[in-house]
mmCIF file of C-alpha atoms and ligand atoms in Angstrom:
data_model
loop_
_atom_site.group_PDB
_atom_site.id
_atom_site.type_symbol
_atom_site.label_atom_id
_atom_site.label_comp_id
_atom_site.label_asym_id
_atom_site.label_seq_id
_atom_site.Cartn_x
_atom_site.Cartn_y
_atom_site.Cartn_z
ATOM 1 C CA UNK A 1 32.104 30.967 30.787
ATOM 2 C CA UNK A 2 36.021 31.166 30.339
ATOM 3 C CA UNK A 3 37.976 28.431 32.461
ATOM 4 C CA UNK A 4 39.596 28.555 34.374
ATOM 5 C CA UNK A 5 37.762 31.015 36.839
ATOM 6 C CA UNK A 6 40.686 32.242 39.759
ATOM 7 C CA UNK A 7 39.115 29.432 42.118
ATOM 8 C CA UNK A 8 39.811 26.966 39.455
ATOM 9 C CA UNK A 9 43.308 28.486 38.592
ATOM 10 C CA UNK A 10 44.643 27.325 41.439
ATOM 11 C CA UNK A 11 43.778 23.936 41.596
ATOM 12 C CA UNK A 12 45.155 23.234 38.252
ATOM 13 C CA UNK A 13 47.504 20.577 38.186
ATOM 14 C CA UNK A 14 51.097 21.572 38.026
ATOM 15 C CA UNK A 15 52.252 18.587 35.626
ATOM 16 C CA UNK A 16 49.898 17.085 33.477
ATOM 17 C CA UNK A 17 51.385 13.658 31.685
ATOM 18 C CA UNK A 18 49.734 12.400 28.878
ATOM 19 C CA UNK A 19 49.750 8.787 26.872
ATOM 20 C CA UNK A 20 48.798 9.986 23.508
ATOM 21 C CA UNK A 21 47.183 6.519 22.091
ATOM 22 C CA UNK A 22 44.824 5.528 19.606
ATOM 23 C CA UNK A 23 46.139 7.293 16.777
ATOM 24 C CA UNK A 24 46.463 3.353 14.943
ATOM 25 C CA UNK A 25 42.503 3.134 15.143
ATOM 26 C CA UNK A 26 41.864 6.777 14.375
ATOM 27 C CA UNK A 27 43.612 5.788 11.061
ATOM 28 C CA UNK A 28 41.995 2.467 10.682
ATOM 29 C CA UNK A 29 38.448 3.973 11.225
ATOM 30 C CA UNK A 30 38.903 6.072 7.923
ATOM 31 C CA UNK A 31 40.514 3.036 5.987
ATOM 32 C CA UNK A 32 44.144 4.559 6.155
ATOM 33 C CA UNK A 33 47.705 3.102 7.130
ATOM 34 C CA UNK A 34 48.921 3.929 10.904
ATOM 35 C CA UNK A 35 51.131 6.383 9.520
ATOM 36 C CA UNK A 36 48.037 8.614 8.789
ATOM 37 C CA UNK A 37 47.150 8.494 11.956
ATOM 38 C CA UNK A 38 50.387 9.208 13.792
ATOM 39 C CA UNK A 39 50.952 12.398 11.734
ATOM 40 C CA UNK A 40 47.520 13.749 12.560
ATOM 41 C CA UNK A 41 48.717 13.272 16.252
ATOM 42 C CA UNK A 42 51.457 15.086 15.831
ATOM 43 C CA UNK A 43 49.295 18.204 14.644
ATOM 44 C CA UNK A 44 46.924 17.714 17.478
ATOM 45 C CA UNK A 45 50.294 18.132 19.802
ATOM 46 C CA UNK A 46 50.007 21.677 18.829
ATOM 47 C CA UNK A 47 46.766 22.418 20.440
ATOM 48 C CA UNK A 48 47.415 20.316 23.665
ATOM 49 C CA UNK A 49 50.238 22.506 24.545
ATOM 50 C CA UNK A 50 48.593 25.740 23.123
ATOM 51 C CA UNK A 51 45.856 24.757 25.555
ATOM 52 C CA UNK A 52 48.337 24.097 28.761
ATOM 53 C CA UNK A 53 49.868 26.958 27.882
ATOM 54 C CA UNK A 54 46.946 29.471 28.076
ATOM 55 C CA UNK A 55 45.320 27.577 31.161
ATOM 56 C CA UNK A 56 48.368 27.665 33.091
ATOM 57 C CA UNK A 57 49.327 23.843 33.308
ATOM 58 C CA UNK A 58 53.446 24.917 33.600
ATOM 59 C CA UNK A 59 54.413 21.108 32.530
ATOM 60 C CA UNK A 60 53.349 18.798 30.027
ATOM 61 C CA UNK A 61 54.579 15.606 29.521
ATOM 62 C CA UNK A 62 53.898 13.471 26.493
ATOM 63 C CA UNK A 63 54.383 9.662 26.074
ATOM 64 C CA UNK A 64 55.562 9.817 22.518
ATOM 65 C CA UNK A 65 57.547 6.395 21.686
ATOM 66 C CA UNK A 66 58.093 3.488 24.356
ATOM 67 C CA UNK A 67 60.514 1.115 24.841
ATOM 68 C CA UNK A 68 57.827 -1.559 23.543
ATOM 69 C CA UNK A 69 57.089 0.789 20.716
ATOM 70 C CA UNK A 70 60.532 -0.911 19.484
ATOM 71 C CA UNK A 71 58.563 -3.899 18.951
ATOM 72 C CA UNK A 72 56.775 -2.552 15.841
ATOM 73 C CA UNK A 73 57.713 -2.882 12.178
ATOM 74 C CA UNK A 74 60.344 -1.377 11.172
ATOM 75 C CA UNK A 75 58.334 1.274 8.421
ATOM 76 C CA UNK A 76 56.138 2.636 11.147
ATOM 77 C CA UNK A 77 58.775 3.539 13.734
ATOM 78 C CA UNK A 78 60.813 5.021 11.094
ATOM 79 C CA UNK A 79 57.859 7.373 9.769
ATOM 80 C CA UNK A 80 57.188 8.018 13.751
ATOM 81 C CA UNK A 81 60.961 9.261 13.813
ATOM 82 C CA UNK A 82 60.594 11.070 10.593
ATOM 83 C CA UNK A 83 57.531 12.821 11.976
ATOM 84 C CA UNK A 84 59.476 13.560 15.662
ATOM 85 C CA UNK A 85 62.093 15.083 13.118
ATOM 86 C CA UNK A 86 59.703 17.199 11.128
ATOM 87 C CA UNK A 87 58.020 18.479 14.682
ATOM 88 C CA UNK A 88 60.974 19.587 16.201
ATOM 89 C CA UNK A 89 62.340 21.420 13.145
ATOM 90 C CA UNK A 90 58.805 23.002 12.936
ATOM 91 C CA UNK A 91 58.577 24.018 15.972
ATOM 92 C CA UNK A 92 61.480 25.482 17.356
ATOM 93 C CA UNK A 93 60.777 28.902 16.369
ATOM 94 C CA UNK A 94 57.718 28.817 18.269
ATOM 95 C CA UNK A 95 59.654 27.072 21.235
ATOM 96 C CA UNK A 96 62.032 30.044 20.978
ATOM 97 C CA UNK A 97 59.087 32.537 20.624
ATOM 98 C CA UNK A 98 57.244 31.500 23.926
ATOM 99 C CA UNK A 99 59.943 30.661 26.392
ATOM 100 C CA UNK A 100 59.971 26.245 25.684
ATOM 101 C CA UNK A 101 61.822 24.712 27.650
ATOM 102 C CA UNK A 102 62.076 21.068 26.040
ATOM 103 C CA UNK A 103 63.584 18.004 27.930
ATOM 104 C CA UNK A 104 63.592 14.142 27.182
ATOM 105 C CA UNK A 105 62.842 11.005 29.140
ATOM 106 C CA UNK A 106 64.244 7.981 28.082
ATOM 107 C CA UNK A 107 67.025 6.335 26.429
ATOM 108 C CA UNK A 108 67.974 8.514 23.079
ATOM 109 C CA UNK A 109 70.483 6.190 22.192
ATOM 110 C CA UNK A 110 68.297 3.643 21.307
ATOM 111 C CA UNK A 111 66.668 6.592 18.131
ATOM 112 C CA UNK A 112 68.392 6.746 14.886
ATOM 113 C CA UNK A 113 71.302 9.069 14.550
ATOM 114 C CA UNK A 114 69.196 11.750 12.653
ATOM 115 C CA UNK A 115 66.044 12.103 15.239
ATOM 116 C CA UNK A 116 69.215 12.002 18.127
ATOM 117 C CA UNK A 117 70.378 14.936 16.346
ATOM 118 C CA UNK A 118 67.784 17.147 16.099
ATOM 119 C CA UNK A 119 66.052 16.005 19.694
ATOM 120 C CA UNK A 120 69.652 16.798 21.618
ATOM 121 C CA UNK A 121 69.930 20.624 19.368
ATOM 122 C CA UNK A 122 66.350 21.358 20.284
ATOM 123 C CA UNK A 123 67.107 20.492 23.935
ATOM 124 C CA UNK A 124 70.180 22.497 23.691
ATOM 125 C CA UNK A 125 68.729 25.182 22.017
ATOM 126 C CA UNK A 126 65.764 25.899 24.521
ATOM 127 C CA UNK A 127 67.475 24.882 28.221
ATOM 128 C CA UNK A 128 67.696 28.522 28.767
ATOM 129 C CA UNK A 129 63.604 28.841 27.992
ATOM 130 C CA UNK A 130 61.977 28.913 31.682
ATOM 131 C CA UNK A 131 58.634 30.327 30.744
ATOM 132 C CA UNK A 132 57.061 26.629 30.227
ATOM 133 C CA UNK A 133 58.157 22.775 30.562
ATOM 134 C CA UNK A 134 57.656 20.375 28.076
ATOM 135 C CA UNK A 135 59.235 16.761 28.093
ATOM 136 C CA UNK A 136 58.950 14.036 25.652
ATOM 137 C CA UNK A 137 58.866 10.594 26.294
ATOM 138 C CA UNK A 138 61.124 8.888 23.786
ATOM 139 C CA UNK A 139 62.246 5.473 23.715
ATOM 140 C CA UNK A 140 61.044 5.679 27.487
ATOM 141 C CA UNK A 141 60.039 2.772 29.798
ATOM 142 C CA UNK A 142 59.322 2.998 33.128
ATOM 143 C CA UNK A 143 61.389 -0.286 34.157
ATOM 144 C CA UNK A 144 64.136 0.357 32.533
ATOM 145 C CA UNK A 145 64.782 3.679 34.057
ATOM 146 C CA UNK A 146 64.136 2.359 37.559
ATOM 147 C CA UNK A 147 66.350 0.157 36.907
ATOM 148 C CA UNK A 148 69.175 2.694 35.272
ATOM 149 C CA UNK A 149 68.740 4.380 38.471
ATOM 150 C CA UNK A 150 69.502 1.422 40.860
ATOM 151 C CA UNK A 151 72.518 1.054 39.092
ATOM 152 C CA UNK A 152 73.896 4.257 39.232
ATOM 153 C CA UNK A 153 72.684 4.706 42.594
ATOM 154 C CA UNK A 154 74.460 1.313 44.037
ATOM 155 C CA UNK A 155 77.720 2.644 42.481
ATOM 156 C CA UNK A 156 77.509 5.678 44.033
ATOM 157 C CA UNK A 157 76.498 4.050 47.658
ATOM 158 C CA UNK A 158 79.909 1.614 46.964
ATOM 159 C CA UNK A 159 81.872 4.382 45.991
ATOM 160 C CA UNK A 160 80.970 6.749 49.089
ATOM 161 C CA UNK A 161 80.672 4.021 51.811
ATOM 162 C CA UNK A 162 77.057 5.454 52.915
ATOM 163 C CA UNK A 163 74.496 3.208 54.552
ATOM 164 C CA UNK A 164 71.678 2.284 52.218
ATOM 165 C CA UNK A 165 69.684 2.143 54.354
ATOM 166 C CA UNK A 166 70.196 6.047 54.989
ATOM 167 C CA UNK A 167 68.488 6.852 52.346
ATOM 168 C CA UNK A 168 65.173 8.100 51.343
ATOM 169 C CA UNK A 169 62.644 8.528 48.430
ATOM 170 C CA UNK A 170 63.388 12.368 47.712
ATOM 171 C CA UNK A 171 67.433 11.203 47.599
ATOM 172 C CA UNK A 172 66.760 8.040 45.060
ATOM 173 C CA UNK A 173 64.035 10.077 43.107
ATOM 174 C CA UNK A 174 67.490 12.201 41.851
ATOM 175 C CA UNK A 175 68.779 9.149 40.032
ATOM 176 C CA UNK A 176 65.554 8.873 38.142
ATOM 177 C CA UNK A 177 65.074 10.646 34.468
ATOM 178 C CA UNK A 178 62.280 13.125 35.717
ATOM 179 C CA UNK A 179 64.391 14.855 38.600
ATOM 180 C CA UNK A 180 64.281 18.195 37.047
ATOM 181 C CA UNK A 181 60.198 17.542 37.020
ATOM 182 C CA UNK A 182 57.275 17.392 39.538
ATOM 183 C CA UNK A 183 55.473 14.433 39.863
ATOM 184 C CA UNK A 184 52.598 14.376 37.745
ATOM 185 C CA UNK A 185 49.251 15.157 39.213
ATOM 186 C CA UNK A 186 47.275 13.852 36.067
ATOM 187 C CA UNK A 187 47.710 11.450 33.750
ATOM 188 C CA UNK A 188 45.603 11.715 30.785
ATOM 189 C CA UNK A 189 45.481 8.342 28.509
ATOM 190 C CA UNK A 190 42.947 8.576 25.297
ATOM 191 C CA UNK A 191 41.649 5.885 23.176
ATOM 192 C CA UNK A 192 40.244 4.305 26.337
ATOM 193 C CA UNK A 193 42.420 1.841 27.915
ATOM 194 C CA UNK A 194 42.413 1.810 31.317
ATOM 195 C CA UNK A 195 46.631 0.842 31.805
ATOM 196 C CA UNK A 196 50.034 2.669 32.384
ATOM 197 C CA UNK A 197 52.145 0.804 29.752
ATOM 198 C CA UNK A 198 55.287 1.101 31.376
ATOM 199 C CA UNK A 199 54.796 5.591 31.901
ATOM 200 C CA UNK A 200 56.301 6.889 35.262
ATOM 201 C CA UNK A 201 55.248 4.033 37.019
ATOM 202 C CA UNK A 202 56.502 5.405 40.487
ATOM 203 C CA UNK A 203 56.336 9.361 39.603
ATOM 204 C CA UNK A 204 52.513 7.848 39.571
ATOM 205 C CA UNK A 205 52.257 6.795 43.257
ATOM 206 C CA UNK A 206 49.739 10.018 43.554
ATOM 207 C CA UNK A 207 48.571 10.832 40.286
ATOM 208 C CA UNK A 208 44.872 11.077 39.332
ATOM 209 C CA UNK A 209 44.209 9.161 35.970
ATOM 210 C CA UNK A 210 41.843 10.502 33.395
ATOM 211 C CA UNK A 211 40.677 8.200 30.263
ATOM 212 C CA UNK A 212 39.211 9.534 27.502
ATOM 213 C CA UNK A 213 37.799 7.571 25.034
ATOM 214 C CA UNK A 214 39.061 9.815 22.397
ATOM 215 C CA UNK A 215 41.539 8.777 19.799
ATOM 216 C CA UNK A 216 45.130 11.235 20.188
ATOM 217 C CA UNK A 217 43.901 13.167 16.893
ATOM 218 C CA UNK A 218 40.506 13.892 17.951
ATOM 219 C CA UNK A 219 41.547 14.700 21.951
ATOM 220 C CA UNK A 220 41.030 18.873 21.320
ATOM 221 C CA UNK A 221 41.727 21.674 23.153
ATOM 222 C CA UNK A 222 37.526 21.505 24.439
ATOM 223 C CA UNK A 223 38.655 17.468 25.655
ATOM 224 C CA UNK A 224 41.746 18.338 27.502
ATOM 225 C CA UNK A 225 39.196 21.376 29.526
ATOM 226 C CA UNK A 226 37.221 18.710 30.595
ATOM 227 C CA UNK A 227 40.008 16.739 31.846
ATOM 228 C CA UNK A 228 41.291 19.695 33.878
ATOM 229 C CA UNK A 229 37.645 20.048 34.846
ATOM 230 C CA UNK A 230 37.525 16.165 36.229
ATOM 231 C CA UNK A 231 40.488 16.855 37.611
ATOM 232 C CA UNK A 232 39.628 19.782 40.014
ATOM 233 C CA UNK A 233 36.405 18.027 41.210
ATOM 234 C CA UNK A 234 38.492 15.617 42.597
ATOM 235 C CA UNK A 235 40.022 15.456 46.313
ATOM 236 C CA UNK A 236 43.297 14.331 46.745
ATOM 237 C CA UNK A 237 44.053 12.556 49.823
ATOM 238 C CA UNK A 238 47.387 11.223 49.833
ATOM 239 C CA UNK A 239 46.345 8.643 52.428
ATOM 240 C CA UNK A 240 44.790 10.963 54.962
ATOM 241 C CA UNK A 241 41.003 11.038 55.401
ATOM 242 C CA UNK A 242 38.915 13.629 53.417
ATOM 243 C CA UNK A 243 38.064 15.407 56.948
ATOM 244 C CA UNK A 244 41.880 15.944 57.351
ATOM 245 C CA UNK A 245 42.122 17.346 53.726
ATOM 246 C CA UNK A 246 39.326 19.558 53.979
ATOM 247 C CA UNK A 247 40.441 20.968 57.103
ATOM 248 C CA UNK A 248 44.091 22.004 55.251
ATOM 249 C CA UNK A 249 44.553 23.667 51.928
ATOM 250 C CA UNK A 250 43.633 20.968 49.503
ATOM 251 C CA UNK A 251 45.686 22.642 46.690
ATOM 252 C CA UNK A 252 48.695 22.017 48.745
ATOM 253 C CA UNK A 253 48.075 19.070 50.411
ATOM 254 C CA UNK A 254 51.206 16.697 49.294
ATOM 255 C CA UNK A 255 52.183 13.348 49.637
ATOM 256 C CA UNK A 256 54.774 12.842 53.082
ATOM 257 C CA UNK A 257 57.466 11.032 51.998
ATOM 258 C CA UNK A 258 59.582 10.772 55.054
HETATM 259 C C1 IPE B 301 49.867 5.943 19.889
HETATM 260 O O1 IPE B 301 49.003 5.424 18.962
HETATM 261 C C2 IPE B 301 51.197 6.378 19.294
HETATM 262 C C3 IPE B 301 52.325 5.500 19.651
HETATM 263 C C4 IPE B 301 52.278 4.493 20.466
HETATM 264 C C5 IPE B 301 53.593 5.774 19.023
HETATM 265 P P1 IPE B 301 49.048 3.884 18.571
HETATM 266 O O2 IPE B 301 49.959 3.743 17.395
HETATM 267 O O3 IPE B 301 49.383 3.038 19.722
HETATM 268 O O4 IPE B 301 47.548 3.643 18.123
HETATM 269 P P2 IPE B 301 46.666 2.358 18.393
HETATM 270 O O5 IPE B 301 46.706 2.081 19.859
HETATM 271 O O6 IPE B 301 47.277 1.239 17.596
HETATM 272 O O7 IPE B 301 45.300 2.729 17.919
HETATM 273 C C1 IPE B 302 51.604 3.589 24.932
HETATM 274 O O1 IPE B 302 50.785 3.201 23.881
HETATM 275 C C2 IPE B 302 52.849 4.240 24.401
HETATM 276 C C3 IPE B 302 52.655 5.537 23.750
HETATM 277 C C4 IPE B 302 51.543 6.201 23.679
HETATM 278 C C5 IPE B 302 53.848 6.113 23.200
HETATM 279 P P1 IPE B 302 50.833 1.725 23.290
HETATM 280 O O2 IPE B 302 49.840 1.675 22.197
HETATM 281 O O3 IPE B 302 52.226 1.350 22.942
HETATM 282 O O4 IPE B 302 50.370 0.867 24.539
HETATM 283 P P2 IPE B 302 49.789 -0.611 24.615
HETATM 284 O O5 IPE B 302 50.705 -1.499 23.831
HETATM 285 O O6 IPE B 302 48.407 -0.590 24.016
HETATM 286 O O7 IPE B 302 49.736 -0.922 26.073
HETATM 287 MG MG1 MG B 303 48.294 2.090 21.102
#
């Protein structure tokens, strides 16, 4: 049977956000360096969004590099950024060719000059691309966003004399990296730890949180269906009782924020 069916179509979640880990142990299981394992992630990228795509999953999110992931050695992050490098040139054409849109989280500054480069072109290149979202993680940390968004957001308070105490969750979201996005509705994290490392932390509040205990390379087009699947068996409360929700429309049921 295809999926989705039309019921299932519409409880799809809008923005799926996924932390694409394991791809160290995928390597190490077949006796090869990290770097092995981090390029066949890369090629599974290709499915995971071919997959959205065709479902109709609009956004995709993928936790690509974190601010930790400065931590490593030196060789690895440099073949990561190679590899980011030899994505984005790849697949531009095809970004071009089905309507991409492709937007960053996180601090670019702290990436060599070359992946900068290409990253801010492809960016530039697609903003006009509305048919589908995807966003890429890079450098990215939760904290320090939150905390880039404070910052800006107490200088503008001082500069315009309003009350903080005005103002609301939809008003400070805007000073966060992922206003242009929806909050995700699933988080998908393979190789089977159950933790967030530092990925949209608050964006979160309401997400569901699928674990697979697939390594990135192996996580196919057949494992992210059964994630959507998990996902759409699920009811969503957002704090109210499951007799409220089934009474409403659970597809639109949404968390209040005032
Ligand atoms: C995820 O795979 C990719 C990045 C964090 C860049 P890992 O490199 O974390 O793989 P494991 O967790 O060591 O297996
Ligand atoms: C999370 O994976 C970051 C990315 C997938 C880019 P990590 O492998 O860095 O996470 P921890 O260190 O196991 O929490
Ligand atoms: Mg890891």
């Amino acid at each position: 049977m295809t999926f989705p069916s039309t019921i299932e179509r519409e409880k799809l979640p809008k923005h799926v956000a996924i932390i694409m880990d394991g791809n160290g142990r995928w390597a190490r299981s077949r006796g090869k360096p990290r770097l092995f394992g981090h390029r066949n992630g890369v090629k599974n990228v290709r499915s995971v969004v071919n997959a959205a795509r065709e479902i109709g999953v609009p956004y995709i999110t993928l936790y690509a590099f974190s601010t930790e992931n400065q931590n490593r050695p030196n060789d690895e992050k440099s073949g990561l950024m190679h590899l980011l490098e030899e994505f984005l040139k790849r697949e531009l054409a095809n970004m071009l060719k089905d309507g991409i849109r492709l937007r960053t989280i996180g601090d670019l500054s702290g990436l060599p000059v070359f992946a900068q480069k290409i990253v801010e072109e492809t960016v530039e290149k697609t903003k006009h691309n509305s048919d589908w979202n995807l966003t890429l993680a890079l450098n990215y940390g939760s904290r320090q966003e939150v905390l880039n968004g404070i910052q800006s957001f107490a200088q503008q308070v001082s500069e315009s004399g309003k009350c903080p105490q005005k103002i609301d969750w939809s008003e400070f979201s805007n000073f966060l990296e992922t206003k242009d996005l929806p909050d995700p509705d699933l988080i998908i994290r393979t190789s089977g730890e159950f933790r967030l490392s530092n990925f949209l932390l608050l964006q979160a509040a309401y997400a569901e949180i699928f674990v697979s205990p697939l390594h990135w390379p192996d996580f196919n087009r057949q494992a992210f269906i059964e994630a959507l699947q998990n996902y759409i068996q699920r009811e969503r409360r957002f704090g109210k009782t499951g007799d409220q929700i089934s009474h409403s429309t659970k597809s639109t049921a949404q968390i209040q924020t005032t």
